[in-house]
Each structure stands twice: as structure tokens, then as C-alpha cells.
Amino acid sequence: MVLTQAQLAQFDRDGYLVVEDFFTKEKAEELKKEARQLLSDFTLDDHPMTQFSTGSGPSKEHIGDKYFLESGDKVHFFFEEGAFDDKGQLKIPKERAINKIGHALHALHPVFHDLSVNSTISTMARQLGFKSPKLLQSMLIFKQPYIGGAVPSHQDSSFLYTDPLSAVGFWFAIEDCTANNGCLSFIPGSHKDSPITRRFVKNFHGSGTTFVGDSELKVDESRYVTKEVTSGTLVLIHGSIIHKSAPNLSDKSRYIYTFHVVEGEARYPADNWLQPTPEMPFTSI
């Protein structure tokens, strides 16, 4: 058994679970080294300068929609919204301008594959109730010093919708995550009283992606609980819990790795933004 009954009960009650010391500080340093190598090796040649937006603020569309939509079986690089000046030129070195690398690190990068696809993760998924767990949407997410953007209130199942709902996020802290550099905040128990009424889908009437359903989440900010964690921590995130993260206004970076698991026996709609391909179906664990 990986998770105790008390931990499973806490996850059911709160909608998230902090598992401290899930991996070692040495492993965290190895993951950080690999992340930095990816940033260093990344080239701007033939890149559409795609910026990642969670749908808040004036820039709600992805620049380079094809690059984003076809990233499910690739390793693509997405910039912070504030990385470019008015002339489209990078304001800072590329290594500090990337918001995210995704979305198939678990399949294409050996080190992140080993962290993602193993007996411990498989056992944990089944303890959480999965019958046929499928792994998808693996990402390195960076909140670089001074530029790392805020992520507004959201629910992960809005982005990875299944019927019935099933998504769970596995979120690995590669560095210490504090209130100053953009750690997670949750509304405990909101997965039980906040249905999924908004979805992020492919835009079949145009290009790229769009939100359908209700407008942006309206939440009681006073209910939020901030969860600072140290490197080596795993956070499990229910697909319906409302959570967010603040911008990084500090001089410390905040590197994390994450992926999601959905139920393979559930219906996975064809309009979800992320789709399996014949070459790379969702990974069974």
C-alpha cells in the first residue's frame, strides 16, 4: 500500500493531498538539472512563439494554435505571456521566458518517464479508485523569478473532461514552493459542491481552443488555503477542486512537474483539447 487509509480519507474530504518526501532531494536536483537542460537546448528556430494562457486577462487565445493542439504527443515549449515586448521580441533570455514544456514528457523523456510510469504511481491510482488509469498531459511548469504568471481559479476537469468525471493531477515539487514564488492555494472541499460547468475545448467554428459553458469561476477568496511545500513533495489534486497559484514576484524560481490521470473506461469527448493519436495513445499505468 502506498497511501494510508487516513490519507485517502483526507483526499476525499479536502480534494487534495500533500504527500511530503515522496521523492528525495537528490531526485529533485536531478529533475531540475534535466529541466534546465531542456531549457538550454531549446531553440527559437521555427518556433511560433506560442504563449500559454489559462484564459484570464486580455490575451485569451494561443498564438500558434496548431503548435499547442499538436503537443499531446510531443515536447513543445510555451512562453510566459509577459515574455515579449510590443514588437514581438523576447524581453529576457529564453531560458527564463518559458512558462511550460509539454505535453508528452512522460513518454518521450527517460527521466520523467521513470518518475511517471512505475508501480508506485500505478498502485496509487488504483487506491484512488481508477480501474483502467490512463496518464496524459505531462508538463514541466516554470514560474521564473519576477515573470512567472498567476494561474487563476480553475478546476482541472474543465480541461480534461470525462464522463463520469475522473481526472486527478499528480503534481511534483522540484523546488520549494512558497507564498512568495507562487505555490498552490486550494478551497478545501470545493470538489464536493462545485460542479464542472465550464470546459476548455477545441474550437470547431474557428481555430485553436475556446471555453464553453459558464463564465469564469466566481469564488469566495476567503475560503482559500495556501499550501507551501518543499522540494520532493507530491500533491494529489482532484479534478473538481478549485485551486489557483499566485505570480512569482520573488527572486526564486518555482519548478514543478505534473501529469494527469483519467479513467480509461470513462467517455473522453472528441472536443477535449488534448487527444490521443494512433502513434501515441494515452499511457496505461
PDB file of N, CA, C and O in Angstrom, residues 8 27 44 50 57 85 89 91 99 124 126 142 159 166 257 262 264 281:
ATOM      1  N   LEU A   8      -6.158   8.631   2.204  1.00  0.00           N
ATOM      2  CA  LEU A   8      -7.260   8.506   1.250  1.00  0.00           C
ATOM      3  C   LEU A   8      -8.507   9.233   1.751  1.00  0.00           C
ATOM      4  O   LEU A   8      -9.209   9.898   0.976  1.00  0.00           O
ATOM      5  N   LYS A  27      16.809  13.397  -6.079  1.00  0.00           N
ATOM      6  CA  LYS A  27      15.969  13.234  -7.269  1.00  0.00           C
ATOM      7  C   LYS A  27      15.462  14.590  -7.740  1.00  0.00           C
ATOM      8  O   LYS A  27      15.414  14.865  -8.954  1.00  0.00           O
ATOM      9  N   LEU A  44      14.905  28.692 -30.775  1.00  0.00           N
ATOM     10  CA  LEU A  44      13.818  29.531 -31.284  1.00  0.00           C
ATOM     11  C   LEU A  44      13.573  29.327 -32.773  1.00  0.00           C
ATOM     12  O   LEU A  44      12.583  29.834 -33.304  1.00  0.00           O
ATOM     13  N   THR A  50       4.716  30.547 -29.214  1.00  0.00           N
ATOM     14  CA  THR A  50       3.439  30.279 -28.558  1.00  0.00           C
ATOM     15  C   THR A  50       3.487  30.666 -27.091  1.00  0.00           C
ATOM     16  O   THR A  50       4.357  30.225 -26.353  1.00  0.00           O
ATOM     17  N   GLY A  57      -7.624  37.478 -18.453  1.00  0.00           N
ATOM     18  CA  GLY A  57      -6.982  38.674 -18.960  1.00  0.00           C
ATOM     19  C   GLY A  57      -7.262  38.887 -20.427  1.00  0.00           C
ATOM     20  O   GLY A  57      -8.000  38.145 -21.062  1.00  0.00           O
ATOM     21  N   ASP A  85       7.994  41.897 -25.899  1.00  0.00           N
ATOM     22  CA  ASP A  85       7.657  43.313 -25.922  1.00  0.00           C
ATOM     23  C   ASP A  85       6.632  43.580 -27.024  1.00  0.00           C
ATOM     24  O   ASP A  85       6.164  42.641 -27.694  1.00  0.00           O
ATOM     25  N   GLN A  89       9.525  40.872 -29.588  1.00  0.00           N
ATOM     26  CA  GLN A  89      10.868  40.424 -29.234  1.00  0.00           C
ATOM     27  C   GLN A  89      10.915  39.999 -27.769  1.00  0.00           C
ATOM     28  O   GLN A  89      10.269  40.601 -26.907  1.00  0.00           O
ATOM     29  N   LYS A  91      11.919  39.794 -24.098  1.00  0.00           N
ATOM     30  CA  LYS A  91      12.441  40.813 -23.188  1.00  0.00           C
ATOM     31  C   LYS A  91      13.525  40.258 -22.268  1.00  0.00           C
ATOM     32  O   LYS A  91      14.260  41.025 -21.638  1.00  0.00           O
ATOM     33  N   ASN A  99       7.147  29.343 -19.863  1.00  0.00           N
ATOM     34  CA  ASN A  99       6.151  29.042 -18.840  1.00  0.00           C
ATOM     35  C   ASN A  99       5.998  27.534 -18.650  1.00  0.00           C
ATOM     36  O   ASN A  99       5.841  27.058 -17.527  1.00  0.00           O
ATOM     37  N   MET A 124      -0.969   3.754  -6.587  1.00  0.00           N
ATOM     38  CA  MET A 124      -1.628   4.937  -6.048  1.00  0.00           C
ATOM     39  C   MET A 124      -2.908   5.254  -6.829  1.00  0.00           C
ATOM     40  O   MET A 124      -3.956   5.567  -6.240  1.00  0.00           O
ATOM     41  N   ARG A 126      -4.813   3.238  -8.473  1.00  0.00           N
ATOM     42  CA  ARG A 126      -5.856   2.260  -8.163  1.00  0.00           C
ATOM     43  C   ARG A 126      -6.410   2.450  -6.750  1.00  0.00           C
ATOM     44  O   ARG A 126      -7.599   2.223  -6.511  1.00  0.00           O
ATOM     45  N   PHE A 142       7.069  26.232 -15.114  1.00  0.00           N
ATOM     46  CA  PHE A 142       8.056  27.120 -14.501  1.00  0.00           C
ATOM     47  C   PHE A 142       7.390  28.423 -14.081  1.00  0.00           C
ATOM     48  O   PHE A 142       6.655  29.034 -14.855  1.00  0.00           O
ATOM     49  N   PHE A 159     -10.479  21.137 -18.161  1.00  0.00           N
ATOM     50  CA  PHE A 159      -9.519  20.988 -19.248  1.00  0.00           C
ATOM     51  C   PHE A 159      -9.409  19.538 -19.715  1.00  0.00           C
ATOM     52  O   PHE A 159      -9.085  19.285 -20.880  1.00  0.00           O
ATOM     53  N   SER A 166     -13.287  12.165 -13.835  1.00  0.00           N
ATOM     54  CA  SER A 166     -12.294  11.237 -13.268  1.00  0.00           C
ATOM     55  C   SER A 166     -10.913  11.838 -13.078  1.00  0.00           C
ATOM     56  O   SER A 166     -10.070  11.234 -12.405  1.00  0.00           O
ATOM     57  N   TYR A 257       6.840  19.556 -11.846  1.00  0.00           N
ATOM     58  CA  TYR A 257       6.462  18.618 -12.905  1.00  0.00           C
ATOM     59  C   TYR A 257       5.092  18.067 -12.550  1.00  0.00           C
ATOM     60  O   TYR A 257       4.798  17.824 -11.367  1.00  0.00           O
ATOM     61  N   VAL A 262      -6.673   9.933 -16.023  1.00  0.00           N
ATOM     62  CA  VAL A 262      -8.119   9.846 -16.219  1.00  0.00           C
ATOM     63  C   VAL A 262      -8.505   8.374 -16.306  1.00  0.00           C
ATOM     64  O   VAL A 262      -7.656   7.505 -16.542  1.00  0.00           O
ATOM     65  N   GLY A 264      -9.795   5.234 -17.970  1.00  0.00           N
ATOM     66  CA  GLY A 264      -9.876   4.730 -19.334  1.00  0.00           C
ATOM     67  C   GLY A 264     -11.239   4.189 -19.709  1.00  0.00           C
ATOM     68  O   GLY A 264     -11.569   4.117 -20.898  1.00  0.00           O
ATOM     69  N   PRO A 281      -1.266   6.644 -28.091  1.00  0.00           N
ATOM     70  CA  PRO A 281      -2.477   6.628 -27.262  1.00  0.00           C
ATOM     71  C   PRO A 281      -2.121   7.006 -25.838  1.00  0.00           C
ATOM     72  O   PRO A 281      -0.943   7.020 -25.453  1.00  0.00           O
TER      73      PRO A 281
END
